[in-house]
mmCIF file of C-alpha atoms and ligand atoms in Angstrom:
data_model
loop_
_atom_site.group_PDB
_atom_site.id
_atom_site.type_symbol
_atom_site.label_atom_id
_atom_site.label_comp_id
_atom_site.label_asym_id
_atom_site.label_seq_id
_atom_site.Cartn_x
_atom_site.Cartn_y
_atom_site.Cartn_z
ATOM 1 C CA MET R 1 10.033 -17.988 9.347
ATOM 2 C CA GLY R 2 8.275 -20.746 7.410
ATOM 3 C CA LYS R 3 4.773 -21.131 6.011
ATOM 4 C CA ASN R 4 3.176 -21.805 9.393
ATOM 5 C CA ALA R 5 4.709 -18.970 11.413
ATOM 6 C CA ASN R 6 2.311 -16.705 13.296
ATOM 7 C CA ILE R 7 1.826 -14.012 10.708
ATOM 8 C CA THR R 8 2.237 -10.421 11.892
ATOM 9 C CA LEU R 9 2.278 -8.629 8.526
ATOM 10 C CA SER R 10 -0.068 -9.285 5.589
ATOM 11 C CA ILE R 11 1.065 -7.756 2.301
ATOM 12 C CA ILE R 12 -1.857 -7.218 -0.043
ATOM 13 C CA VAL R 13 -1.067 -6.830 -3.728
ATOM 14 C CA PRO R 14 -3.858 -6.061 -6.227
ATOM 15 C CA VAL R 15 -2.925 -7.451 -9.629
ATOM 16 C CA TYR R 16 -4.235 -7.097 -13.130
ATOM 17 C CA ASN R 17 -2.083 -8.717 -15.846
ATOM 18 C CA GLU R 18 1.266 -8.524 -14.088
ATOM 19 C CA ALA R 19 2.764 -11.910 -15.060
ATOM 20 C CA GLY R 20 6.253 -10.452 -15.620
ATOM 21 C CA ASN R 21 6.332 -8.708 -12.256
ATOM 22 C CA ILE R 22 5.360 -11.432 -9.782
ATOM 23 C CA ASN R 23 8.700 -13.219 -9.385
ATOM 24 C CA PRO R 24 10.910 -10.105 -9.171
ATOM 25 C CA LEU R 25 8.473 -8.605 -6.635
ATOM 26 C CA LEU R 26 8.439 -11.710 -4.444
ATOM 27 C CA GLU R 27 12.236 -11.984 -4.539
ATOM 28 C CA GLU R 28 12.658 -8.382 -3.412
ATOM 29 C CA ILE R 29 10.066 -8.743 -0.652
ATOM 30 C CA GLN R 30 11.821 -11.868 0.592
ATOM 31 C CA LYS R 31 15.197 -10.100 0.734
ATOM 32 C CA THR R 32 13.696 -7.105 2.516
ATOM 33 C CA LEU R 33 11.599 -8.852 5.139
ATOM 34 C CA MET R 34 13.907 -11.625 6.238
ATOM 35 C CA GLY R 35 13.091 -12.499 9.854
ATOM 36 C CA ILE R 36 9.607 -10.913 9.822
ATOM 37 C CA ALA R 37 6.597 -13.258 9.860
ATOM 38 C CA TYR R 38 4.660 -12.103 6.803
ATOM 39 C CA GLU R 39 2.340 -13.440 4.129
ATOM 40 C CA VAL R 40 1.595 -12.155 0.636
ATOM 41 C CA ILE R 41 -1.978 -11.986 -0.634
ATOM 42 C CA PHE R 42 -2.539 -11.440 -4.340
ATOM 43 C CA VAL R 43 -6.025 -10.331 -5.283
ATOM 44 C CA ASP R 44 -6.024 -10.945 -8.973
ATOM 45 C CA ASP R 45 -8.450 -9.952 -11.726
ATOM 46 C CA SER R 46 -6.086 -10.902 -14.547
ATOM 47 C CA ILE R 47 -6.990 -12.314 -17.914
ATOM 48 C CA ASP R 48 -3.413 -13.350 -18.692
ATOM 49 C CA GLU R 49 -1.213 -16.050 -17.152
ATOM 50 C CA THR R 50 -0.606 -14.100 -13.896
ATOM 51 C CA PRO R 51 -2.510 -16.568 -11.644
ATOM 52 C CA MET R 52 -0.451 -19.470 -12.998
ATOM 53 C CA VAL R 53 2.763 -17.567 -12.325
ATOM 54 C CA ILE R 54 1.583 -16.845 -8.770
ATOM 55 C CA ARG R 55 0.645 -20.476 -8.094
ATOM 56 C CA LYS R 56 4.013 -21.667 -9.323
ATOM 57 C CA ALA R 57 5.875 -19.075 -7.271
ATOM 58 C CA ALA R 58 3.857 -20.010 -4.163
ATOM 59 C CA GLU R 59 5.074 -23.610 -4.310
ATOM 60 C CA LYS R 60 8.691 -22.698 -3.715
ATOM 61 C CA TYR R 61 8.296 -19.444 -1.772
ATOM 62 C CA PRO R 62 9.320 -19.775 1.891
ATOM 63 C CA VAL R 63 6.275 -17.995 3.369
ATOM 64 C CA LYS R 64 2.563 -18.313 2.799
ATOM 65 C CA ILE R 65 1.172 -16.848 -0.416
ATOM 66 C CA GLN R 66 -2.569 -16.537 -0.907
ATOM 67 C CA LEU R 67 -4.118 -16.098 -4.321
ATOM 68 C CA GLU R 68 -7.666 -14.864 -4.731
ATOM 69 C CA HIS R 69 -8.600 -14.937 -8.381
ATOM 70 C CA ARG R 70 -11.760 -13.029 -9.337
ATOM 71 C CA GLU R 71 -13.503 -13.354 -12.660
ATOM 72 C CA ASN R 72 -14.225 -10.017 -14.351
ATOM 73 C CA LYS R 73 -12.181 -6.949 -13.574
ATOM 74 C CA LYS R 74 -13.591 -5.609 -10.329
ATOM 75 C CA GLY R 75 -11.194 -2.759 -9.627
ATOM 76 C CA LEU R 76 -8.265 -1.981 -7.420
ATOM 77 C CA ALA R 77 -10.011 -0.691 -4.282
ATOM 78 C CA THR R 78 -12.361 -3.678 -3.949
ATOM 79 C CA ALA R 79 -9.350 -5.959 -4.466
ATOM 80 C CA VAL R 80 -7.613 -4.368 -1.484
ATOM 81 C CA VAL R 81 -10.705 -4.712 0.717
ATOM 82 C CA ARG R 82 -10.962 -8.378 -0.283
ATOM 83 C CA GLY R 83 -7.304 -8.687 0.750
ATOM 84 C CA PHE R 84 -8.163 -7.257 4.190
ATOM 85 C CA GLU R 85 -10.773 -10.010 4.594
ATOM 86 C CA LEU R 86 -8.278 -12.742 3.774
ATOM 87 C CA ALA R 87 -5.402 -11.342 5.839
ATOM 88 C CA SER R 88 -4.351 -12.870 9.131
ATOM 89 C CA GLY R 89 -1.724 -10.345 10.297
ATOM 90 C CA ASP R 90 -2.286 -7.486 12.744
ATOM 91 C CA ILE R 91 -0.626 -5.121 10.305
ATOM 92 C CA PHE R 92 -1.690 -4.817 6.681
ATOM 93 C CA ALA R 93 0.500 -3.512 3.864
ATOM 94 C CA VAL R 94 -0.887 -2.543 0.467
ATOM 95 C CA MET R 95 1.385 -2.142 -2.545
ATOM 96 C CA ASP R 96 1.377 -2.406 -6.344
ATOM 97 C CA ALA R 97 2.852 -5.382 -8.154
ATOM 98 C CA ASP R 98 4.918 -3.522 -10.749
ATOM 99 C CA MET R 99 7.857 -2.467 -8.495
ATOM 100 C CA GLN R 100 6.977 1.220 -8.802
ATOM 101 C CA HIS R 101 6.685 0.938 -5.037
ATOM 102 C CA PRO R 102 10.208 -0.271 -4.241
ATOM 103 C CA PRO R 103 9.846 -3.314 -1.962
ATOM 104 C CA GLU R 104 12.797 -2.163 0.233
ATOM 105 C CA ILE R 105 10.506 0.541 1.617
ATOM 106 C CA LEU R 106 8.484 -2.169 3.396
ATOM 107 C CA LEU R 107 11.160 -2.443 6.089
ATOM 108 C CA PRO R 108 11.166 1.213 7.235
ATOM 109 C CA MET R 109 7.364 1.136 6.976
ATOM 110 C CA TYR R 110 7.325 -1.836 9.321
ATOM 111 C CA CYS R 111 9.694 0.061 11.657
ATOM 112 C CA ALA R 112 7.228 2.972 11.642
ATOM 113 C CA MET R 113 4.448 0.591 12.660
ATOM 114 C CA MET R 114 6.689 -0.760 15.453
ATOM 115 C CA ASN R 115 6.974 2.899 16.538
ATOM 116 C CA ASN R 116 3.263 2.749 17.143
ATOM 117 C CA ALA R 117 1.987 4.423 13.983
ATOM 118 C CA ASP R 118 -1.645 3.669 13.146
ATOM 119 C CA ILE R 119 -0.872 4.275 9.473
ATOM 120 C CA CYS R 120 2.435 4.635 7.638
ATOM 121 C CA ILE R 121 2.207 6.474 4.336
ATOM 122 C CA PRO R 122 5.356 6.722 2.250
ATOM 123 C CA SER R 123 5.562 10.042 0.426
ATOM 124 C CA ARG R 124 7.071 11.128 -2.867
ATOM 125 C CA PHE R 125 6.896 14.762 -1.824
ATOM 126 C CA ILE R 126 8.966 15.104 1.339
ATOM 127 C CA PRO R 127 12.767 15.493 1.357
ATOM 128 C CA GLY R 128 14.336 12.260 0.119
ATOM 129 C CA GLY R 129 11.229 11.335 -1.918
ATOM 130 C CA GLY R 130 10.605 11.577 -5.664
ATOM 131 C CA ASP R 131 8.108 10.757 -8.396
ATOM 132 C CA GLY R 132 10.524 10.083 -11.258
ATOM 133 C CA GLY R 133 8.458 7.129 -12.476
ATOM 134 C CA LEU R 134 5.648 9.393 -13.765
ATOM 135 C CA ASN R 135 5.544 11.400 -16.983
ATOM 136 C CA LEU R 136 4.629 15.115 -16.875
ATOM 137 C CA TRP R 137 0.952 14.553 -17.641
ATOM 138 C CA ARG R 138 0.606 11.927 -14.912
ATOM 139 C CA LYS R 139 2.434 14.236 -12.484
ATOM 140 C CA PHE R 140 -0.101 16.948 -13.232
ATOM 141 C CA ILE R 141 -3.110 14.634 -12.796
ATOM 142 C CA SER R 142 -1.631 13.308 -9.576
ATOM 143 C CA PHE R 143 -1.038 16.870 -8.275
ATOM 144 C CA VAL R 144 -4.649 17.890 -8.984
ATOM 145 C CA ALA R 145 -5.948 14.683 -7.386
ATOM 146 C CA ARG R 146 -3.940 15.313 -4.222
ATOM 147 C CA GLN R 147 -5.063 18.916 -3.917
ATOM 148 C CA LEU R 148 -8.737 18.026 -4.467
ATOM 149 C CA GLY R 149 -8.438 15.306 -1.848
ATOM 150 C CA LYS R 150 -7.046 17.738 0.695
ATOM 151 C CA ILE R 151 -9.732 20.329 -0.030
ATOM 152 C CA ALA R 152 -12.575 17.819 0.208
ATOM 153 C CA ILE R 153 -11.442 15.631 3.096
ATOM 154 C CA TYR R 154 -10.505 17.156 6.444
ATOM 155 C CA ASN R 155 -8.374 14.219 7.657
ATOM 156 C CA LEU R 156 -6.089 14.419 4.619
ATOM 157 C CA ARG R 157 -4.981 17.992 5.117
ATOM 158 C CA GLN R 158 -1.740 17.389 6.985
ATOM 159 C CA VAL R 159 -0.751 14.324 4.956
ATOM 160 C CA SER R 160 1.739 14.758 2.138
ATOM 161 C CA ASP R 161 1.052 11.927 -0.324
ATOM 162 C CA VAL R 162 -2.674 11.307 0.145
ATOM 163 C CA THR R 163 -3.129 9.410 -3.107
ATOM 164 C CA SER R 164 -0.309 6.998 -2.324
ATOM 165 C CA GLY R 165 -0.987 3.438 -3.444
ATOM 166 C CA ILE R 166 1.398 2.074 -0.814
ATOM 167 C CA PHE R 167 0.670 2.149 2.904
ATOM 168 C CA MET R 168 0.682 0.103 6.082
ATOM 169 C CA ILE R 169 -2.122 0.159 8.582
ATOM 170 C CA LYS R 170 -3.083 -1.530 11.831
ATOM 171 C CA ARG R 171 -5.863 -4.038 11.392
ATOM 172 C CA SER R 172 -7.699 -2.397 14.288
ATOM 173 C CA VAL R 173 -8.033 0.945 12.421
ATOM 174 C CA ILE R 174 -10.064 -0.565 9.596
ATOM 175 C CA ASN R 175 -13.816 -0.616 9.931
ATOM 176 C CA LYS R 176 -14.865 -2.648 6.934
ATOM 177 C CA ASN R 177 -18.501 -1.581 7.167
ATOM 178 C CA ALA R 178 -17.532 2.061 6.728
ATOM 179 C CA LEU R 179 -15.747 1.389 3.442
ATOM 180 C CA HIS R 180 -17.631 1.649 0.148
ATOM 181 C CA PRO R 181 -14.726 1.241 -2.222
ATOM 182 C CA ILE R 182 -14.943 2.489 -5.767
ATOM 183 C CA GLY R 183 -12.057 3.225 -8.104
ATOM 184 C CA TRP R 184 -8.477 3.020 -6.955
ATOM 185 C CA LYS R 185 -7.842 5.238 -3.948
ATOM 186 C CA ILE R 186 -8.603 3.026 -1.007
ATOM 187 C CA CYS R 187 -6.081 4.836 1.226
ATOM 188 C CA VAL R 188 -8.041 8.081 0.791
ATOM 189 C CA GLU R 189 -11.237 6.233 1.715
ATOM 190 C CA ILE R 190 -9.705 4.674 4.828
ATOM 191 C CA MET R 191 -8.135 7.930 6.013
ATOM 192 C CA ALA R 192 -11.423 9.746 5.453
ATOM 193 C CA VAL R 193 -13.772 7.408 7.324
ATOM 194 C CA SER R 194 -11.629 5.817 10.076
ATOM 195 C CA VAL R 195 -10.639 6.884 13.549
ATOM 196 C CA TYR R 196 -6.891 6.968 14.241
ATOM 197 C CA SER R 197 -4.406 9.334 15.791
ATOM 198 C CA ARG R 198 -0.855 8.721 14.601
ATOM 199 C CA ILE R 199 0.496 8.766 11.050
ATOM 200 C CA ILE R 200 4.159 8.398 10.148
ATOM 201 C CA GLN R 201 5.256 9.439 6.664
ATOM 202 C CA ILE R 202 8.597 8.374 5.252
ATOM 203 C CA PRO R 203 10.283 9.368 1.983
ATOM 204 C CA TYR R 204 10.413 7.083 -1.052
ATOM 205 C CA VAL R 205 11.037 7.364 -4.768
ATOM 206 C CA PHE R 206 8.254 6.182 -7.077
ATOM 207 C CA ASP R 207 10.131 4.199 -9.701
ATOM 208 C CA GLN R 208 9.558 3.236 -13.337
ATOM 209 C CA ARG R 209 7.273 0.282 -13.989
ATOM 210 C CA ASN R 210 9.290 -2.990 -14.129
ATOM 211 C CA ASP R 211 7.261 -4.745 -16.861
ATOM 212 C CA GLY R 212 3.933 -4.328 -18.686
ATOM 213 C CA LYS R 213 1.752 -1.230 -19.020
ATOM 214 C CA SER R 214 -0.143 1.106 -16.656
ATOM 215 C CA LYS R 215 -3.809 0.207 -16.128
ATOM 216 C CA LEU R 216 -4.907 3.721 -15.233
ATOM 217 C CA SER R 217 -7.838 4.925 -17.361
ATOM 218 C CA HIS R 218 -10.058 8.014 -17.559
ATOM 219 C CA VAL R 219 -12.777 5.978 -15.880
ATOM 220 C CA VAL R 220 -10.560 5.605 -12.820
ATOM 221 C CA THR R 221 -9.906 9.371 -12.721
ATOM 222 C CA LEU R 222 -13.652 10.087 -12.832
ATOM 223 C CA GLN R 223 -14.292 7.454 -10.166
ATOM 224 C CA TYR R 224 -11.905 9.351 -7.897
ATOM 225 C CA LEU R 225 -14.000 12.521 -8.205
ATOM 226 C CA ARG R 226 -17.159 10.555 -7.418
ATOM 227 C CA GLN R 227 -15.433 8.930 -4.476
ATOM 228 C CA LEU R 228 -14.515 12.344 -2.994
ATOM 229 C CA PHE R 229 -18.133 13.537 -3.282
ATOM 230 C CA ASP R 230 -19.391 10.312 -1.702
ATOM 231 C CA LEU R 231 -16.925 10.670 1.157
ATOM 232 C CA ILE R 232 -17.864 14.204 2.208
ATOM 233 C CA PRO R 233 -21.000 13.227 4.177
ATOM 234 C CA ARG R 234 -19.369 10.093 5.571
ATOM 235 C CA MET R 235 -16.026 11.453 6.710
ATOM 236 C CA THR R 236 -14.807 11.481 10.308
ATOM 237 C CA LYS R 237 -13.145 14.675 11.462
ATOM 238 C CA ASN R 238 -10.220 13.529 13.567
ATOM 239 C CA LYS R 239 -9.097 16.694 15.305
ATOM 240 C CA ASN R 240 -6.072 15.153 16.979
ATOM 241 C CA ILE R 241 -4.231 13.368 14.205
ATOM 242 C CA LYS R 242 -0.478 13.662 14.758
ATOM 243 C CA VAL R 243 1.563 13.384 11.579
ATOM 244 C CA GLU R 244 5.246 12.648 12.047
ATOM 245 C CA THR R 245 7.621 12.941 9.086
ATOM 246 C CA TRP R 246 10.814 10.906 9.102
ATOM 247 C CA THR R 247 13.973 12.092 7.342
ATOM 248 C CA LEU R 248 16.110 9.618 5.424
ATOM 249 C CA LYS R 249 18.516 9.634 8.369
ATOM 250 C CA LYS R 250 15.800 8.863 10.906
ATOM 251 C CA MET R 251 14.526 6.109 8.619
ATOM 252 C CA ASN R 252 17.973 4.514 8.345
ATOM 253 C CA ASP R 253 18.557 4.837 12.113
ATOM 254 C CA GLU R 254 15.262 3.053 12.771
ATOM 255 C CA ILE R 255 16.196 0.263 10.333
ATOM 256 C CA LEU R 256 19.548 -0.194 12.090
ATOM 257 C CA LYS R 257 17.886 -0.226 15.497
ATOM 258 C CA PHE R 258 15.410 -2.832 14.278
ATOM 259 C CA LYS R 259 18.143 -5.037 12.777
ATOM 260 C CA ASN R 260 20.251 -4.854 15.956
ATOM 261 C CA ARG R 261 17.270 -5.809 18.062
ATOM 262 C CA LYS R 262 16.626 -8.770 15.781
ATOM 263 C CA GLU R 263 20.229 -9.961 16.130
ATOM 264 C CA ASN R 264 19.986 -9.793 19.913
ATOM 265 C CA PHE R 265 16.945 -12.033 19.768
ATOM 266 C CA ASN R 266 18.907 -14.344 17.494
ATOM 267 C CA TRP R 267 16.236 -14.515 14.781
HETATM 268 N N1 GDP S 1 -7.080 -6.737 -8.765
HETATM 269 C C1 GDP S 1 -6.960 -5.646 -9.554
HETATM 270 N N2 GDP S 1 -5.767 -4.993 -9.617
HETATM 271 C C2 GDP S 1 -5.678 -3.909 -10.422
HETATM 272 C C3 GDP S 1 -6.745 -3.420 -11.191
HETATM 273 N N3 GDP S 1 -6.340 -2.331 -11.870
HETATM 274 C C4 GDP S 1 -5.033 -2.171 -11.566
HETATM 275 N N4 GDP S 1 -4.609 -3.107 -10.698
HETATM 276 C C5 GDP S 1 -3.289 -3.259 -10.061
HETATM 277 O O1 GDP S 1 -3.066 -2.088 -9.311
HETATM 278 C C6 GDP S 1 -1.687 -1.720 -9.322
HETATM 279 C C7 GDP S 1 -1.531 -0.288 -9.862
HETATM 280 O O2 GDP S 1 -1.825 -0.259 -11.233
HETATM 281 P P1 GDP S 1 -0.882 0.456 -12.309
HETATM 282 O O3 GDP S 1 -1.343 0.096 -13.659
HETATM 283 O O4 GDP S 1 0.549 0.140 -11.993
HETATM 284 O O5 GDP S 1 -1.193 1.985 -12.024
HETATM 285 P P2 GDP S 1 -0.203 3.250 -12.098
HETATM 286 O O6 GDP S 1 1.024 2.875 -11.319
HETATM 287 O O7 GDP S 1 -0.966 4.351 -11.474
HETATM 288 O O8 GDP S 1 0.104 3.462 -13.533
HETATM 289 C C8 GDP S 1 -0.975 -2.770 -10.152
HETATM 290 O O9 GDP S 1 -0.471 -3.790 -9.299
HETATM 291 C C9 GDP S 1 -2.107 -3.308 -11.028
HETATM 292 O O10 GDP S 1 -1.869 -4.618 -11.508
HETATM 293 C C10 GDP S 1 -8.012 -4.142 -11.109
HETATM 294 O O11 GDP S 1 -8.999 -3.812 -11.723
HETATM 295 N N5 GDP S 1 -8.043 -5.223 -10.271
HETATM 296 MG MG1 MG S 2 2.137 1.219 -11.524
#
């Protein structure tokens, strides 16, 4: 596809001290998205050697890699919004750098977007999904966060994994002026304040971290509560959101269909 291809998919990766994860992540993305015109945008607040590792990787990587390095840790949600500003694709993907979001899931997500989803949200909590990469305490916190989100925000009620850190979304759904990102849960914010009608959720297993340590802190948990309160007066109530849930079989069928189509076009 090359560095100058017309980019359709922009993968936004917020990073804070993830030097050991950059190369394995990029390799897996490359294997998964062969034939798709994508770019990778790292929005990086690191104080370690991560930006150097990214710059070096970008030199030899076959597609465009953007690096936005910010001084001072500014948080995950603002990093993602900065990524939206830099992106040139019509579809945006957001994922973590530490391989807890397995990069292979990007392909069925892309297939979901080709099936005209406005948003694709992989879920740990539908058949075929799992959250094995979290300890019991984190599972509990995550459960409470999801339930509070669904109680507070109308648009989240039918969605399984509302606090997912991985999602794909059409550029056209995002209204940047409506977003006031704090904390980590930018997907909650977008789902709460945007207008859209079709969500596809697909199963995935949240894995163990590849390298380094989690950056989650109590501050982030409290910011989530504040974010929910802030969202209540601003939220849109989309009465006609259709949520479609794919089984593993449907997901694999869609991948096969996509690959066959690609072969016919001789990509
Ligand atoms: N740019 C930026 N990225 C962050 C920040 N905090 C966390 N991240 C990144 O967000 C992703 C999720 O963080 P992680 O520590 O894995 O959270 P956990 O999976 O919930 O334990 C990782 O790619 C982190 O490097 C931040 O303040 N700024
Ligand atoms: Mg993680």
